[in-house]
Amino acid sequence: HDLAVLTQTEVAPLVLTCHDSARAARARLGSAAEVIDCSGTDRSRVDLAVALAHLADRNLRRVLNEGGPTLLGAFVEAGLLDEICLTTAPLLVGGSAVRITAGETDSLTTMRRAHVITDAEGYLYSRYIRVH
């Protein structure tokens, strides 16, 4: 299968996974990426704090999370979301859309507005920072 997205880079990508999946990921990816076991006490799940610690050890201290509501919800539930950037489009869409976060608990994180920018097309770009 084609691994161009992983191999046509200046730096080998990091694949953060759990212990139970690491061996298969290494076999599948070979030298195309560095596979890192980020399990905590549950070897079948990635522990986000462990994953961030591995990244921090490499001086990678900013993480762009584009994983969708479940991953974003996991960061919120773990208390690991420091800021969020939201784009609001001047469009109304119907359907059964979910919230921007999904998870097992109804956690509440207080944020303060840091920046708001608009453009000529009516888009609103907002940045919020967690209140500690």
Tab-separated table of C-alpha atoms in Angstrom:
chain	number	residue	atom	x	y	z
A	1	HIS	CA	0.000	0.000	0.000
A	2	ASP	CA	1.050	3.598	-0.568
A	3	LEU	CA	2.739	5.339	2.365
A	4	ALA	CA	3.646	8.513	0.442
A	5	VAL	CA	2.019	10.731	3.052
A	6	LEU	CA	4.495	9.291	5.563
A	7	THR	CA	7.580	8.859	3.395
A	8	GLN	CA	7.645	12.094	1.401
A	9	THR	CA	8.605	14.218	4.397
A	10	GLU	CA	11.761	15.844	5.710
A	11	VAL	CA	11.291	14.291	9.141
A	12	ALA	CA	9.869	10.835	9.848
A	13	PRO	CA	6.352	11.115	11.305
A	14	LEU	CA	5.574	9.968	14.830
A	15	VAL	CA	2.718	7.506	15.306
A	16	LEU	CA	1.403	7.592	18.868
A	17	THR	CA	-0.480	4.426	19.741
A	18	CYS	CA	-1.142	2.003	22.582
A	19	HIS	CA	0.910	-1.036	23.564
A	20	ASP	CA	-1.615	-3.479	22.118
A	21	SER	CA	-1.355	-1.862	18.652
A	22	ALA	CA	2.309	-0.833	18.575
A	23	ARG	CA	3.768	-4.081	17.227
A	24	ALA	CA	1.290	-4.249	14.324
A	25	ALA	CA	1.868	-0.562	13.544
A	26	ARG	CA	5.642	-1.074	13.460
A	27	ALA	CA	5.244	-4.086	11.158
A	28	ARG	CA	2.907	-2.188	8.845
A	29	LEU	CA	4.890	1.058	8.733
A	30	GLY	CA	8.468	-0.203	8.898
A	31	SER	CA	10.884	2.721	8.760
A	32	ALA	CA	8.246	5.091	7.324
A	33	ALA	CA	7.360	6.345	10.816
A	34	GLU	CA	8.482	6.081	14.404
A	35	VAL	CA	5.861	4.230	16.434
A	36	ILE	CA	5.657	5.229	20.106
A	37	ASP	CA	3.762	3.306	22.795
A	38	CYS	CA	1.772	5.887	24.750
A	39	SER	CA	-0.152	3.529	27.011
A	40	GLY	CA	-0.816	4.316	30.601
A	41	THR	CA	-2.167	1.681	32.955
A	42	ASP	CA	-4.573	0.425	30.271
A	43	ARG	CA	-2.372	-1.117	27.575
A	44	SER	CA	-5.250	-1.046	25.070
A	45	ARG	CA	-5.636	2.759	25.052
A	46	VAL	CA	-3.484	5.806	24.445
A	47	ASP	CA	-3.044	7.868	27.616
A	48	LEU	CA	-3.090	11.465	26.374
A	49	ALA	CA	-0.903	12.732	29.231
A	50	VAL	CA	1.706	10.071	28.366
A	51	ALA	CA	1.484	11.014	24.677
A	52	LEU	CA	2.013	14.704	25.461
A	53	ALA	CA	4.950	13.820	27.732
A	54	HIS	CA	6.584	11.875	24.872
A	55	LEU	CA	6.135	14.880	22.594
A	56	ALA	CA	7.454	17.279	25.247
A	57	ASP	CA	10.560	15.086	25.629
A	58	ARG	CA	11.240	15.938	21.974
A	59	ASN	CA	10.599	19.631	22.631
A	60	LEU	CA	7.280	19.392	20.771
A	61	ARG	CA	5.128	21.480	23.072
A	62	ARG	CA	2.364	22.618	20.698
A	63	VAL	CA	-0.165	20.092	19.481
A	64	LEU	CA	-2.734	20.805	16.791
A	65	ASN	CA	-5.675	18.518	17.495
A	66	GLU	CA	-7.796	17.836	14.408
A	67	GLY	CA	-9.154	14.450	15.394
A	68	GLY	CA	-12.839	15.266	15.681
A	69	PRO	CA	-15.281	15.410	18.611
A	70	THR	CA	-14.152	12.202	20.340
A	71	LEU	CA	-10.451	13.095	20.450
A	72	LEU	CA	-11.182	16.718	21.376
A	73	GLY	CA	-13.551	15.493	24.095
A	74	ALA	CA	-10.838	13.216	25.488
A	75	PHE	CA	-8.452	16.186	25.754
A	76	VAL	CA	-11.153	18.236	27.516
A	77	GLU	CA	-12.028	15.400	29.935
A	78	ALA	CA	-8.333	14.915	30.777
A	79	GLY	CA	-7.904	18.648	31.432
A	80	LEU	CA	-5.306	18.892	28.656
A	81	LEU	CA	-6.918	21.484	26.376
A	82	ASP	CA	-5.211	24.854	26.843
A	83	GLU	CA	-6.761	26.765	23.962
A	84	ILE	CA	-9.202	26.319	21.129
A	85	CYS	CA	-9.569	28.084	17.807
A	86	LEU	CA	-13.033	28.042	16.272
A	87	THR	CA	-14.171	29.091	12.814
A	88	THR	CA	-17.806	30.088	12.406
A	89	ALA	CA	-19.067	30.115	8.825
A	90	PRO	CA	-21.969	32.300	7.667
A	91	LEU	CA	-23.958	29.189	6.724
A	92	LEU	CA	-26.831	27.310	8.320
A	93	VAL	CA	-26.727	23.538	8.031
A	94	GLY	CA	-29.477	21.195	9.173
A	95	GLY	CA	-29.174	17.625	10.289
A	96	SER	CA	-28.177	15.738	13.382
A	97	ALA	CA	-24.814	17.384	14.036
A	98	VAL	CA	-23.128	16.663	17.359
A	99	ARG	CA	-21.281	19.071	19.634
A	100	ILE	CA	-17.641	19.857	18.959
A	101	THR	CA	-16.709	17.513	21.810
A	102	ALA	CA	-18.005	14.054	22.623
A	103	GLY	CA	-17.163	11.925	25.617
A	104	GLU	CA	-18.280	9.937	28.600
A	105	THR	CA	-18.747	12.860	30.994
A	106	ASP	CA	-20.305	16.297	30.821
A	107	SER	CA	-17.118	18.116	31.766
A	108	LEU	CA	-17.077	21.902	31.887
A	109	THR	CA	-13.974	23.909	30.987
A	110	THR	CA	-14.054	27.666	31.453
A	111	MET	CA	-12.382	29.552	28.614
A	112	ARG	CA	-11.734	33.259	28.023
A	113	ARG	CA	-11.801	34.937	24.646
A	114	ALA	CA	-8.306	35.894	23.447
A	115	HIS	CA	-8.907	36.971	19.834
A	116	VAL	CA	-11.773	37.458	17.413
A	117	ILE	CA	-11.215	38.223	13.735
A	118	THR	CA	-13.682	38.474	10.855
A	119	ASP	CA	-13.159	38.477	7.117
A	120	ALA	CA	-14.944	40.019	4.137
A	121	GLU	CA	-16.950	36.826	3.509
A	122	GLY	CA	-18.469	36.886	7.003
A	123	TYR	CA	-16.388	34.163	8.642
A	124	LEU	CA	-15.622	34.597	12.333
A	125	TYR	CA	-12.320	33.271	13.706
A	126	SER	CA	-12.234	32.983	17.502
A	127	ARG	CA	-9.463	31.902	19.849
A	128	TYR	CA	-10.188	30.986	23.470
A	129	ILE	CA	-7.724	30.192	26.267
A	130	ARG	CA	-8.478	27.996	29.282
A	131	VAL	CA	-8.951	29.791	32.588
A	132	HIS	CA	-6.857	28.075	35.287
